[in-house]
Tab-separated table of C-alpha atoms and ligand atoms in Angstrom:
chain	number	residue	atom	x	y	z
A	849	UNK	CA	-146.440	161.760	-193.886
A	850	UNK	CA	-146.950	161.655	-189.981
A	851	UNK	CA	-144.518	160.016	-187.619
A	852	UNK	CA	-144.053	159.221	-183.974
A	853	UNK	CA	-140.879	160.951	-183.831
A	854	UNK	CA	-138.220	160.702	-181.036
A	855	UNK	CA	-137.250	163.740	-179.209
A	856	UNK	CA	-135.082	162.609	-176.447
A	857	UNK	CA	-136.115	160.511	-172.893
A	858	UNK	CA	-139.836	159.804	-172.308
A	859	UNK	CA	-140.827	162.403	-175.356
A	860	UNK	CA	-142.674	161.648	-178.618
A	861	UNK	CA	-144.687	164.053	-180.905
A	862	UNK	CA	-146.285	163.157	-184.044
A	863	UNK	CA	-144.666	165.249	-186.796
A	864	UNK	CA	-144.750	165.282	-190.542
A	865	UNK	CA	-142.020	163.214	-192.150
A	866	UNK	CA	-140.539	162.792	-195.766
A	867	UNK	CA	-142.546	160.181	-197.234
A	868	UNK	CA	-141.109	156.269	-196.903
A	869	UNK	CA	-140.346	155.402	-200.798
A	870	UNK	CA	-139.680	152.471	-202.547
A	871	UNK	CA	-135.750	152.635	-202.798
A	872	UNK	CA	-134.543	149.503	-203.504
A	873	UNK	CA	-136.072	146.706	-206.413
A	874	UNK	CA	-136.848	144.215	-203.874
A	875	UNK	CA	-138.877	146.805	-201.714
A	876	UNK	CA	-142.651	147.013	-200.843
A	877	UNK	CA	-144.485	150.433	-199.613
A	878	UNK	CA	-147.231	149.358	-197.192
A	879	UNK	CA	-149.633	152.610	-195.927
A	880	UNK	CA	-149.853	151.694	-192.045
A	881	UNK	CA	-153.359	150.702	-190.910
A	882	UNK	CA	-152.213	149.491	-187.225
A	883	UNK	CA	-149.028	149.445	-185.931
A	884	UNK	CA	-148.294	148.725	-181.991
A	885	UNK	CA	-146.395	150.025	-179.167
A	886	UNK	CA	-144.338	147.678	-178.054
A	887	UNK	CA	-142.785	146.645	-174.447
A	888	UNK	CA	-140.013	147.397	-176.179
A	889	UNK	CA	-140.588	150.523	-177.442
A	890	UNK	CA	-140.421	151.787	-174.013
A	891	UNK	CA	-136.483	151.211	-173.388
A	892	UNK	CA	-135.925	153.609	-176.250
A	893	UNK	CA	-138.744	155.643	-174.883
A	894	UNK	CA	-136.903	155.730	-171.804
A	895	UNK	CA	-133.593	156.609	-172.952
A	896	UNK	CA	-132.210	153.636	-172.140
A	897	UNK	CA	-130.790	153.107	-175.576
A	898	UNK	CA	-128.888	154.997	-178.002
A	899	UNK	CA	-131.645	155.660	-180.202
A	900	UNK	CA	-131.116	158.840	-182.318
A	901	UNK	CA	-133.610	162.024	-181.496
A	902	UNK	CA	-135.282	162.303	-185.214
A	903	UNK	CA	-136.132	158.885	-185.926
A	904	UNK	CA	-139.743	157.220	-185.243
A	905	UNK	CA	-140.443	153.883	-183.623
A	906	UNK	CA	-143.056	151.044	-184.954
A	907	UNK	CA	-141.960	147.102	-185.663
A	908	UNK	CA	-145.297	146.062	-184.681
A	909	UNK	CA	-146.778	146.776	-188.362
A	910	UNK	CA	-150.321	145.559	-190.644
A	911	UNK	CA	-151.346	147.283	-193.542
A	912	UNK	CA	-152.070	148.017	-197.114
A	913	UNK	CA	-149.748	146.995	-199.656
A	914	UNK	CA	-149.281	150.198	-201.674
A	915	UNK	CA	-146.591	149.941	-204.189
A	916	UNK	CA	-143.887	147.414	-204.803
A	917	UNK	CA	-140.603	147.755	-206.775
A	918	UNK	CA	-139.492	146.078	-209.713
A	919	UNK	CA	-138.097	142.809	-208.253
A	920	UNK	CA	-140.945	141.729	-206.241
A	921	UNK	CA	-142.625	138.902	-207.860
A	922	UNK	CA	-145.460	137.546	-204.883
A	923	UNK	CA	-146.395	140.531	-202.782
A	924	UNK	CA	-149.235	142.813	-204.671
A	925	UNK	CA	-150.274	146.274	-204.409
A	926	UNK	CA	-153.984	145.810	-202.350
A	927	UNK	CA	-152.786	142.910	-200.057
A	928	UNK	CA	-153.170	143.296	-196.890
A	929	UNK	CA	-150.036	142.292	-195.037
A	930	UNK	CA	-148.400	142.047	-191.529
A	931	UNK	CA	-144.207	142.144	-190.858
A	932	UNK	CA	-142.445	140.260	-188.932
A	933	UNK	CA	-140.186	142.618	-186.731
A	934	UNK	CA	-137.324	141.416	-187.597
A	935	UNK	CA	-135.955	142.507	-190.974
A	936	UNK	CA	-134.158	139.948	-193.111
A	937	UNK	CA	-133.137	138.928	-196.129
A	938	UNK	CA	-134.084	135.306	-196.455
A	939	UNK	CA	-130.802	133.847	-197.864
A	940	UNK	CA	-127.805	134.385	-195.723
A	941	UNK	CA	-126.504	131.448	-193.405
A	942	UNK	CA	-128.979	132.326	-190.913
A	943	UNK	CA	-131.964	133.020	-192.329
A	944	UNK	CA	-131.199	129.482	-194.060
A	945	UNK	CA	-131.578	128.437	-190.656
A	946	UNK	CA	-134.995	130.035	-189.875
A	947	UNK	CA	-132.762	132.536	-187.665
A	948	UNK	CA	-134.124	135.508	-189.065
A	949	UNK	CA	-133.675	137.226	-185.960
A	950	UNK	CA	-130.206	137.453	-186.334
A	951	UNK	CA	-129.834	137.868	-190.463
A	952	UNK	CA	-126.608	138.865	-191.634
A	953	UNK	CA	-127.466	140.877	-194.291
A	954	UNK	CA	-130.226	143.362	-193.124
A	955	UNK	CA	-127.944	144.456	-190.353
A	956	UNK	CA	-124.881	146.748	-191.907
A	957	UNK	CA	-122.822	146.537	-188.612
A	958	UNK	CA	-120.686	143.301	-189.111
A	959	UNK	CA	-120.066	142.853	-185.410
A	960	UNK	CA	-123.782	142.778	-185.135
A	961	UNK	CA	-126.594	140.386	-186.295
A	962	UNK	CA	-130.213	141.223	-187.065
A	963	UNK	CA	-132.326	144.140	-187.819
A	964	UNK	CA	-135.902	145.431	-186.950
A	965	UNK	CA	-138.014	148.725	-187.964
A	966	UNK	CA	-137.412	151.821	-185.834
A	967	UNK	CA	-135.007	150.042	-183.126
A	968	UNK	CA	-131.556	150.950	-181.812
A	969	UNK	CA	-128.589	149.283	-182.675
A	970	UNK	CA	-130.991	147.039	-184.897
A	971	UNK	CA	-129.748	148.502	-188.737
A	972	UNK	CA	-131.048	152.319	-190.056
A	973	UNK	CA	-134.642	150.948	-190.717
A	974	UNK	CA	-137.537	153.560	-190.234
A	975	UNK	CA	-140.621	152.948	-187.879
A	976	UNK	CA	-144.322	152.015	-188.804
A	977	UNK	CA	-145.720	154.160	-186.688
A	978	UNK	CA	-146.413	156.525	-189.470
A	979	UNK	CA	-148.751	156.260	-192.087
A	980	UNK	CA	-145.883	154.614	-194.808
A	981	UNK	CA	-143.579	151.807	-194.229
A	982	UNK	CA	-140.511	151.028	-196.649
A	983	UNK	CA	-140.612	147.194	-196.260
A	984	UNK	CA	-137.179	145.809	-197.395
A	985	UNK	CA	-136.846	142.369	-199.201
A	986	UNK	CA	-140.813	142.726	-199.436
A	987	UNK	CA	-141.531	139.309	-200.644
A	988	UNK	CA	-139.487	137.537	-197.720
A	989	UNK	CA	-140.697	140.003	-194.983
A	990	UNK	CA	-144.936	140.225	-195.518
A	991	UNK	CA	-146.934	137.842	-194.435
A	992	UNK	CA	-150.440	137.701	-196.729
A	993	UNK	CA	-153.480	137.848	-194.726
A	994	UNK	CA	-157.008	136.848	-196.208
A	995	UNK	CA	-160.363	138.401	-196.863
A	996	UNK	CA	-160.756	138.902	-192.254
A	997	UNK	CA	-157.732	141.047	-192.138
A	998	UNK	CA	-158.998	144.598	-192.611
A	999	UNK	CA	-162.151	143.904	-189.815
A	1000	UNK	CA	-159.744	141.296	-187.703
A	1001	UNK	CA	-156.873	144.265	-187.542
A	1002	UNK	CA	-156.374	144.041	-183.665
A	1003	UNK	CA	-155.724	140.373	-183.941
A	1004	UNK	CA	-153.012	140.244	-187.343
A	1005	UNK	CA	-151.357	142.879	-185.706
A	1006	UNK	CA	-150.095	140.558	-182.870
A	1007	UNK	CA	-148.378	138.180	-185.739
A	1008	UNK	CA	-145.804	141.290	-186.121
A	1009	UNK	CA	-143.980	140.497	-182.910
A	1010	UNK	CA	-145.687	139.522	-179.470
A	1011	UNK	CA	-147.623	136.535	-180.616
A	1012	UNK	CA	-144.666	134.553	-182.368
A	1013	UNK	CA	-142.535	136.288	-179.476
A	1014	UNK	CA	-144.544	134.498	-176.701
A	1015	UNK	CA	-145.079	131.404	-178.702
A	1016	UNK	CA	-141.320	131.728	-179.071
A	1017	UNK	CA	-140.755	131.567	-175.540
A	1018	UNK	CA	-142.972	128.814	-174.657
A	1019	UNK	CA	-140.804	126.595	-177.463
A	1020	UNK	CA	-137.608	127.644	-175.879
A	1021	UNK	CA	-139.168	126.059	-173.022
A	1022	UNK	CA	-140.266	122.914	-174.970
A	1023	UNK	CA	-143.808	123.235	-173.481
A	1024	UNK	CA	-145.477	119.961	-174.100
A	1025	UNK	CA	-149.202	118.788	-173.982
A	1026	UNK	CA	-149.786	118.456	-169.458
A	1027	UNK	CA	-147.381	120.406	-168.805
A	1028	UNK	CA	-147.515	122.962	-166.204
A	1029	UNK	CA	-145.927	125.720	-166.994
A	1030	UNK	CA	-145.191	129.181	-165.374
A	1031	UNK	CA	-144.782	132.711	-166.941
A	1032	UNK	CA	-142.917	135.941	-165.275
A	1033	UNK	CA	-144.508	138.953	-166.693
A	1034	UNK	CA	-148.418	139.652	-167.664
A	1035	UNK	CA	-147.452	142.142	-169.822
A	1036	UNK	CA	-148.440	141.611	-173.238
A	1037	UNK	CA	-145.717	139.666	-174.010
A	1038	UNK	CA	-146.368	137.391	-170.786
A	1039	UNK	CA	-150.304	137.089	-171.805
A	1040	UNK	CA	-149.195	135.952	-175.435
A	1041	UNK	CA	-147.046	133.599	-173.844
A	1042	UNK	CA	-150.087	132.317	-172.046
A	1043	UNK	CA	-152.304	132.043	-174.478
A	1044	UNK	CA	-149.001	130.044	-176.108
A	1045	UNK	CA	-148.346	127.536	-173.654
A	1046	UNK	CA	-152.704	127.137	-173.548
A	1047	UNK	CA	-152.602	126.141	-177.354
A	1048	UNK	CA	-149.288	123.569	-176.837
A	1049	UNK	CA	-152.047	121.818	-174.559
A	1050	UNK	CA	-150.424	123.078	-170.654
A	1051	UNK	CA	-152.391	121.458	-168.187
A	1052	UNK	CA	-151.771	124.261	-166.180
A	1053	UNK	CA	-150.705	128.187	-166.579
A	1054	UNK	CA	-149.318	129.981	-163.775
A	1055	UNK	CA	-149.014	133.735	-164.352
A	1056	UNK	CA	-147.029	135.965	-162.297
A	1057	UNK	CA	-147.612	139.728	-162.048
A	1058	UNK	CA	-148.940	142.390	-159.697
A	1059	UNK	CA	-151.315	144.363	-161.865
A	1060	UNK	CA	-154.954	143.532	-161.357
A	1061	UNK	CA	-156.155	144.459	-164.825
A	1062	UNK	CA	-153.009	142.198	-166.432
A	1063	UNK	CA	-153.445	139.345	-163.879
A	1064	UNK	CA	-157.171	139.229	-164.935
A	1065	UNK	CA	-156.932	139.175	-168.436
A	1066	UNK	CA	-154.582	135.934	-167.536
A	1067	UNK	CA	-157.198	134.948	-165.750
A	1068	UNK	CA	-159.518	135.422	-168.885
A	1069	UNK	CA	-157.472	132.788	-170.651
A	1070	UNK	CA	-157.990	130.225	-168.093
A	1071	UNK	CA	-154.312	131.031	-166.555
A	1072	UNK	CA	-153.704	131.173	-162.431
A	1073	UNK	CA	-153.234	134.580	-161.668
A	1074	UNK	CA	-150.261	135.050	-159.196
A	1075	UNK	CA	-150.284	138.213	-157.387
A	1076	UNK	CA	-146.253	138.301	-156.117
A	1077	UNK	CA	-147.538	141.781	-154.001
A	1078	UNK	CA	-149.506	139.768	-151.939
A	1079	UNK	CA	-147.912	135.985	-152.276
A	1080	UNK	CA	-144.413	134.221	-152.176
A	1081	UNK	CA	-144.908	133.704	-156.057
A	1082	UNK	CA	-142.394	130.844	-156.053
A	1083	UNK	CA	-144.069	128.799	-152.974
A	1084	UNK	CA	-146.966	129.281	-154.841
A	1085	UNK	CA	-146.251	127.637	-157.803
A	1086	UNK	CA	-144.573	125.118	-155.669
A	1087	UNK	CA	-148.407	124.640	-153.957
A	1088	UNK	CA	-149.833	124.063	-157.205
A	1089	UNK	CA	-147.256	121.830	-158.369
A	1090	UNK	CA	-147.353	119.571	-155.651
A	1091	UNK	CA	-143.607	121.023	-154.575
A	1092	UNK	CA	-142.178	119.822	-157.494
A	1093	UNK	CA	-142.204	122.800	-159.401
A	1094	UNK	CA	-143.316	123.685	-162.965
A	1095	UNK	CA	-141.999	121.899	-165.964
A	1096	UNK	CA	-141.012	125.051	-167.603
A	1097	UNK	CA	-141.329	128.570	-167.478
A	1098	UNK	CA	-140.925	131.566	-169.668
A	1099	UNK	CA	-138.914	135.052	-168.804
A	1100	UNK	CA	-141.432	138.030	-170.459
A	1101	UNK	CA	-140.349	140.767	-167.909
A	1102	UNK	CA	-136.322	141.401	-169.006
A	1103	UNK	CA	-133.903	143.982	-167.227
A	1104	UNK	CA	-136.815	145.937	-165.800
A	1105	UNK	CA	-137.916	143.551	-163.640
A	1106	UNK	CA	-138.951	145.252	-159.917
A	1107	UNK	CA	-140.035	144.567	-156.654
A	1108	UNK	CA	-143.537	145.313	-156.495
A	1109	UNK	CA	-142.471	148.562	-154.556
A	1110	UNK	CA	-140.591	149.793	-157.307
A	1111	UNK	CA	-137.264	148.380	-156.679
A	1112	UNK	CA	-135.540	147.531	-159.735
A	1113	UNK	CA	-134.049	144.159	-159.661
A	1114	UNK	CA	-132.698	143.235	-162.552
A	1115	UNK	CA	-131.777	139.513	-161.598
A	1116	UNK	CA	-135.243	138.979	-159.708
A	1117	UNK	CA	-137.430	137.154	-162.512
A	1118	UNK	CA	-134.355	134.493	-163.719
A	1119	UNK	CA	-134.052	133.789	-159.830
A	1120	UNK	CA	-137.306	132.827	-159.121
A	1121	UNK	CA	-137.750	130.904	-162.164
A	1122	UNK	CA	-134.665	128.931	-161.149
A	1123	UNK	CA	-136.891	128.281	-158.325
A	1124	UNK	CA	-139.921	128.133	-159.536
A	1125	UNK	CA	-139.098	125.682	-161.943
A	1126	UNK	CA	-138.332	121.560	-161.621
A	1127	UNK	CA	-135.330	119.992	-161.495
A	1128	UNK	CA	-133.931	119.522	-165.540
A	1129	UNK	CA	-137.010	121.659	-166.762
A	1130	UNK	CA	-135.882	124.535	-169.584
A	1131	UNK	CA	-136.459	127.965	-169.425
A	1132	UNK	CA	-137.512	130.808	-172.157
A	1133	UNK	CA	-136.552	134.234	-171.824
A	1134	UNK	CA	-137.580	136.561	-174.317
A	1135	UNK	CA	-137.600	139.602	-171.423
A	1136	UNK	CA	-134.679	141.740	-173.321
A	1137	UNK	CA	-131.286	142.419	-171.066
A	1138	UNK	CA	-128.853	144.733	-172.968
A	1139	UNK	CA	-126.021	146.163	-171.931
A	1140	UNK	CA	-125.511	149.511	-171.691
A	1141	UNK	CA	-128.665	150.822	-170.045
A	1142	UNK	CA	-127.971	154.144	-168.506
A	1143	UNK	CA	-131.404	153.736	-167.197
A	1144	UNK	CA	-130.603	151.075	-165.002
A	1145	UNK	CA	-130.858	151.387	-160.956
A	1146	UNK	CA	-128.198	148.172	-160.729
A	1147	UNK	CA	-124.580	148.781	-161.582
A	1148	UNK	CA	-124.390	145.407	-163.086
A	1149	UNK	CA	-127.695	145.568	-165.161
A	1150	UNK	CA	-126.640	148.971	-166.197
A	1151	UNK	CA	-123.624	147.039	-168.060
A	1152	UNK	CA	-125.793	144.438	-169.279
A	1153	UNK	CA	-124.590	141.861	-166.545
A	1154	UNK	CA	-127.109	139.360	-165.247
A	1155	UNK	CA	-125.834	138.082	-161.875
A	1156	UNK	CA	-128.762	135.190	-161.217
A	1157	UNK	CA	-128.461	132.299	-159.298
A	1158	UNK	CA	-126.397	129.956	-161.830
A	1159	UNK	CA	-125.235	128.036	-158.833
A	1160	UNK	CA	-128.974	126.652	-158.550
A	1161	UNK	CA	-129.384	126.541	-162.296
A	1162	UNK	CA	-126.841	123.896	-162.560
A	1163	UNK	CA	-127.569	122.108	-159.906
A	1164	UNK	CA	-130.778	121.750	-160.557
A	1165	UNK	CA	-129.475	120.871	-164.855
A	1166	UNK	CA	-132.014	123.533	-165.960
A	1167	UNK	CA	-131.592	125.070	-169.640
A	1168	UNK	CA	-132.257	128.112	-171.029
A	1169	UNK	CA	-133.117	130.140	-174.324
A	1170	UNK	CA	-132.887	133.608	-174.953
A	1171	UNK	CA	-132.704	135.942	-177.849
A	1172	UNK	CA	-134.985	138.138	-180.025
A	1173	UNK	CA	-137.855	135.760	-181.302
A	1174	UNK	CA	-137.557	134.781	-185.048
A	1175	UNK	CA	-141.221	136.095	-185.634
A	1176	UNK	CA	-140.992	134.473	-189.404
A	1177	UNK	CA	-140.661	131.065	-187.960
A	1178	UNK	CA	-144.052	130.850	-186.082
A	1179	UNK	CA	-146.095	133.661	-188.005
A	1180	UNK	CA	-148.054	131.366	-190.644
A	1181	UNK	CA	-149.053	129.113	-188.490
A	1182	UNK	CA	-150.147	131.342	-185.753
A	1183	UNK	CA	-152.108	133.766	-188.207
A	1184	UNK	CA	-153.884	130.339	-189.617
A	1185	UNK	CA	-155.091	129.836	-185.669
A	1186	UNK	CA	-156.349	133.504	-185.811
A	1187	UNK	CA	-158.411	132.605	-188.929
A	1188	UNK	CA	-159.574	129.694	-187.796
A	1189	UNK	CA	-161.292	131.095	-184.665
A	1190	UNK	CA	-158.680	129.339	-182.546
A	1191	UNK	CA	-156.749	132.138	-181.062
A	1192	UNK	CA	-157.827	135.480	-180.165
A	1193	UNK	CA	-154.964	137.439	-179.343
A	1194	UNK	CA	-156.606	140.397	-179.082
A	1195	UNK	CA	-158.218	140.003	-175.849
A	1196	UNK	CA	-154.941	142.118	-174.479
A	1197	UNK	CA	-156.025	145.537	-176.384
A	1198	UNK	CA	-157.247	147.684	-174.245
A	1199	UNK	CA	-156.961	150.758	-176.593
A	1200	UNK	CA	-157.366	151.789	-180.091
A	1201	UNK	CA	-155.947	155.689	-180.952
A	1202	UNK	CA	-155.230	157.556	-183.995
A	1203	UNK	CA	-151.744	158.155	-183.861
A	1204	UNK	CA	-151.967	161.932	-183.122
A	1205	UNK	CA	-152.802	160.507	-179.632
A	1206	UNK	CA	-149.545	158.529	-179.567
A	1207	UNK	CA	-147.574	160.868	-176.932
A	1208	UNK	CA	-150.437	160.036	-174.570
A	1209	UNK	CA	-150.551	156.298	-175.277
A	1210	UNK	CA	-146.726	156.409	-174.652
A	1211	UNK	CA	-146.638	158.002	-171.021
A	1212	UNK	CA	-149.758	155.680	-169.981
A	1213	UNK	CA	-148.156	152.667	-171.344
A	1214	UNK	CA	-144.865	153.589	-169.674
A	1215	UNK	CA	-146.327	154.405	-166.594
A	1216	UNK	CA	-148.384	150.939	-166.613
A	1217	UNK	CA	-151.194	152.500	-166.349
A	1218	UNK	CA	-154.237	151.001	-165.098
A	1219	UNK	CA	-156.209	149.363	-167.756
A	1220	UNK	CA	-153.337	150.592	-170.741
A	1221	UNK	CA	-152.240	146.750	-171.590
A	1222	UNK	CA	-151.578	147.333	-175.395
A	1223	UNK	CA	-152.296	150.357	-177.336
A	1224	UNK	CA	-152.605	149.714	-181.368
A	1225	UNK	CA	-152.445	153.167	-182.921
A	1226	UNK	CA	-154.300	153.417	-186.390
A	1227	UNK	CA	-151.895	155.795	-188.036
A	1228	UNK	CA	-153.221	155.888	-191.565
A	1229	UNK	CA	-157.458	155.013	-191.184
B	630	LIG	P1	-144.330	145.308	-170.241
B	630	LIG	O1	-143.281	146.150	-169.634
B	630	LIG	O2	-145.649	145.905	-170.567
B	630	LIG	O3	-144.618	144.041	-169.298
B	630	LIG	C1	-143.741	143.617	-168.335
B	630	LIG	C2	-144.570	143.117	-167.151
B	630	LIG	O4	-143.662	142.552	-166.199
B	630	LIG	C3	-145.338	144.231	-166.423
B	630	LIG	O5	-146.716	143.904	-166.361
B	630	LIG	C4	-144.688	144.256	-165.032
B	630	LIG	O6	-145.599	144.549	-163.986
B	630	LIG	C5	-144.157	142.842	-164.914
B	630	LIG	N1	-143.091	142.672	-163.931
B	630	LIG	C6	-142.114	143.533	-163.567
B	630	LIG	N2	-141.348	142.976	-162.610
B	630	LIG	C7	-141.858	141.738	-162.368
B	630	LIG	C8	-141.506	140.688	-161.485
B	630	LIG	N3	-140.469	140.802	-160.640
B	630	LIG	N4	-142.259	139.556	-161.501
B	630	LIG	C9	-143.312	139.428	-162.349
B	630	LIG	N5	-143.693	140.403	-163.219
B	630	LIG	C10	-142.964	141.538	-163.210
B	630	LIG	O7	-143.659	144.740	-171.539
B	630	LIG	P2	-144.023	143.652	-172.664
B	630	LIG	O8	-144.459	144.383	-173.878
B	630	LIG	O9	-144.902	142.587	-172.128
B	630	LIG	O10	-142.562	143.086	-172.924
B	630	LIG	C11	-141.912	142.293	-171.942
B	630	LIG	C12	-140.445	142.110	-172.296
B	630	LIG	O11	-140.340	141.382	-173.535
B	630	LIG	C13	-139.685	143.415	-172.532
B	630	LIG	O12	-138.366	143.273	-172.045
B	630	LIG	C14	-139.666	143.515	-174.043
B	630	LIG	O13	-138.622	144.311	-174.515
B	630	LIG	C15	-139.453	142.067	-174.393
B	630	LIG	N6	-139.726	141.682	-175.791
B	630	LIG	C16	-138.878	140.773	-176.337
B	630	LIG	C17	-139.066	140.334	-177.632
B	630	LIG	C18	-138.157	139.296	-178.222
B	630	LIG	O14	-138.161	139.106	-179.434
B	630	LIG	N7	-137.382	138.574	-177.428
B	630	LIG	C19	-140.120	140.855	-178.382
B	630	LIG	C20	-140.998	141.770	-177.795
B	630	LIG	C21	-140.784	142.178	-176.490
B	631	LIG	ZN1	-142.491	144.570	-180.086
């Protein structure tokens, strides 16, 4: 089969792969009809990671239900699925607690917790972006779509990670029906979180960026678009908060956060959400900071430490929630918006590629590219 395959920093080339097999009794073999690249796809891109040259990326994931093993009793070959990201297998202490994110038993390292397709330090999964996908624990880890899924492709896809991941963030923030809430990062993590905080019922959704294209397709949503290239970005919430601040606001941007110059600045989007932000209001950050990025520009960020304005934090007796977003806890309900016509999260695709095309998509999307938002690559229609 074909595969994205990893060849070392910022290089990708589709290459023909053994075949993903059922190899376990619980497994399901889905053939890939759209799989994503992800924000986070591009820190293994990078070489930020120690992601091994050889293996292929992909844990955004919808497709055709293929073959399943023995042990699978709900999942059927012909149903059209989407996975959650995270891989898990439904019945250790954490997955008992809807933490799927961090299940004990999918990841083999037993310092570690939680595992995902084709990431680093995330258990020896393989990637969907190839045309076969070894799901493990099959029954726990697809979601069933109905009859709209093959034509409504661009939307299910989102239910894999970014949807539930921005929906995620906007709970860690405890967004509530009036609130007014602000979001670092119109990537497409940042617009799902958006269009998350629109359907908790925010009175108001400020959006912080400095890419046109993104910052419009906020706008799209009914969001304020704030450019921080051309505008203090925290006195402007402040303006539109009446200098209160916003009730809550949501981290999508992670270690990579810049200056719009370039400047990395790892600590730059948790400080001005400290300030952006009310007095007691909570914070969501589903941006990823790692340690051990040998692409970082900042010593500390480099090491995975986060020196923000704590000081300000307490005083002000914010609260925050971070972590990987346990995709299985949200996904049903957020697919059952999709078929109802009440969420569109497609609106942030701004390409559609077979997957020999993937090295291309890669250096666009790395490069933030005008107009390259979110690139869904069809690797097996
Ligand atoms: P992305 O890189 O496309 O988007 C990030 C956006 O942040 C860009 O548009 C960039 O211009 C903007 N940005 C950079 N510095 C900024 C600043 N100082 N202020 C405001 N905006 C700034 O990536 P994405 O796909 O949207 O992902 C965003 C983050 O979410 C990444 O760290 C990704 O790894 C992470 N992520 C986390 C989870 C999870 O489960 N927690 C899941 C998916 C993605
Ligand atoms: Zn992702």
């Amino acid at each position: 089969m074909k595969a994205v395959v990893y060849e070392g920093p910022r290089q990708v080339r589709v290459k023909d792969v053994p075949d993903a097999r059922i190899e376990r009794p619980t497994d399901v073999l889905v053939r890939i009809t759209s799989a994503n690249i992800c924000g986070s796809d591009l820190h293994m891109y990078e070489g930020r990671t120690d992601f091994e040259t050889g293996r292929w990326f992909g844990h955004e994931n919808l497709g055709q239900v293929v073959e399943v093993g023995t042990g699978v009793d709900k999942v059927r070959e012909g149903d059209w699925v989407v996975m959650p990201f995270n891989i898990a297998c439904g019945h250790c202490k954490n997955c008992e607690r809807q933490l799927t994110n961090y299940c004990l038993t999918a990841q083999p390292e037993p310092k570690l917790a939680g595992a995902a397709y084709g990431f680093a330090d995330m258990g020896p999964y393989a990637g969907g972006q190839a045309e076969l996908l070894r799901v493990p624990w099959g029954d726990f880890n697809c979601l069933r779509l109905g009859e709209d899924a093959e034509q409504r492709q661009t939307d299910y896809v989102m239910l894999a990670d970014i949807f539930p991941t921005g929906y995620h963030a906007t709970e860690m923030a405890g967004v509530r029906p009036g609130d007014q809430t602000v979001i670092y990062g119109a990537g497409p993590v940042g617009l799902m979180a958006a269009l998350s905080a629109t359907i908790r019922g925010a009175s108001k959704v400020m959006v912080v960026d400095r890419h046109a294209d993104r910052l419009r397709l906020a706008e799209s949503i009914g969001a304020i678009a704030i450019d921080d290239s051309k505008t203090d970005p925290v006195q402007a919430v402040l303006d539109e908060t009446m200098g209160l601040g916003a009730d809550n606001g949501c981290e999508c941007v992670g270690y990579q956060a810049h200056e719009p110059d370039g400047r990395e600045q790892a600590n730059l989007t948790m400080n001005r959400l400290v300030a952006s932000v009310r007095f007691t209001g909570k914070i969501g950050n589903v941006g990823v900071f790692v340690p051990q990025d040998p692409g970082a520009e900042d010593e500390l960020a480099k090491q995975g430490k986060l020196a923000f304005d704590y000081g300000m934090f307490w005083f002000k007796g914010q609260h925050i929630g971070s972590g990987q977003a346990p995709v299985k806890r949200y996904n049903r309900q957020l697919r059952d918006l999709i078929a109802a016509g009440k969420a569109e999260p497609s609106f942030i695709v701004s390409h559609e590629l077979p997957i020999d095309r993937a090295p291309e998509a890669y250096e666009h999307f790395d490069n933030r590219d005008d107009g390259w938002t979110k690139v869904v690559l069809h690797p097996a229609m």
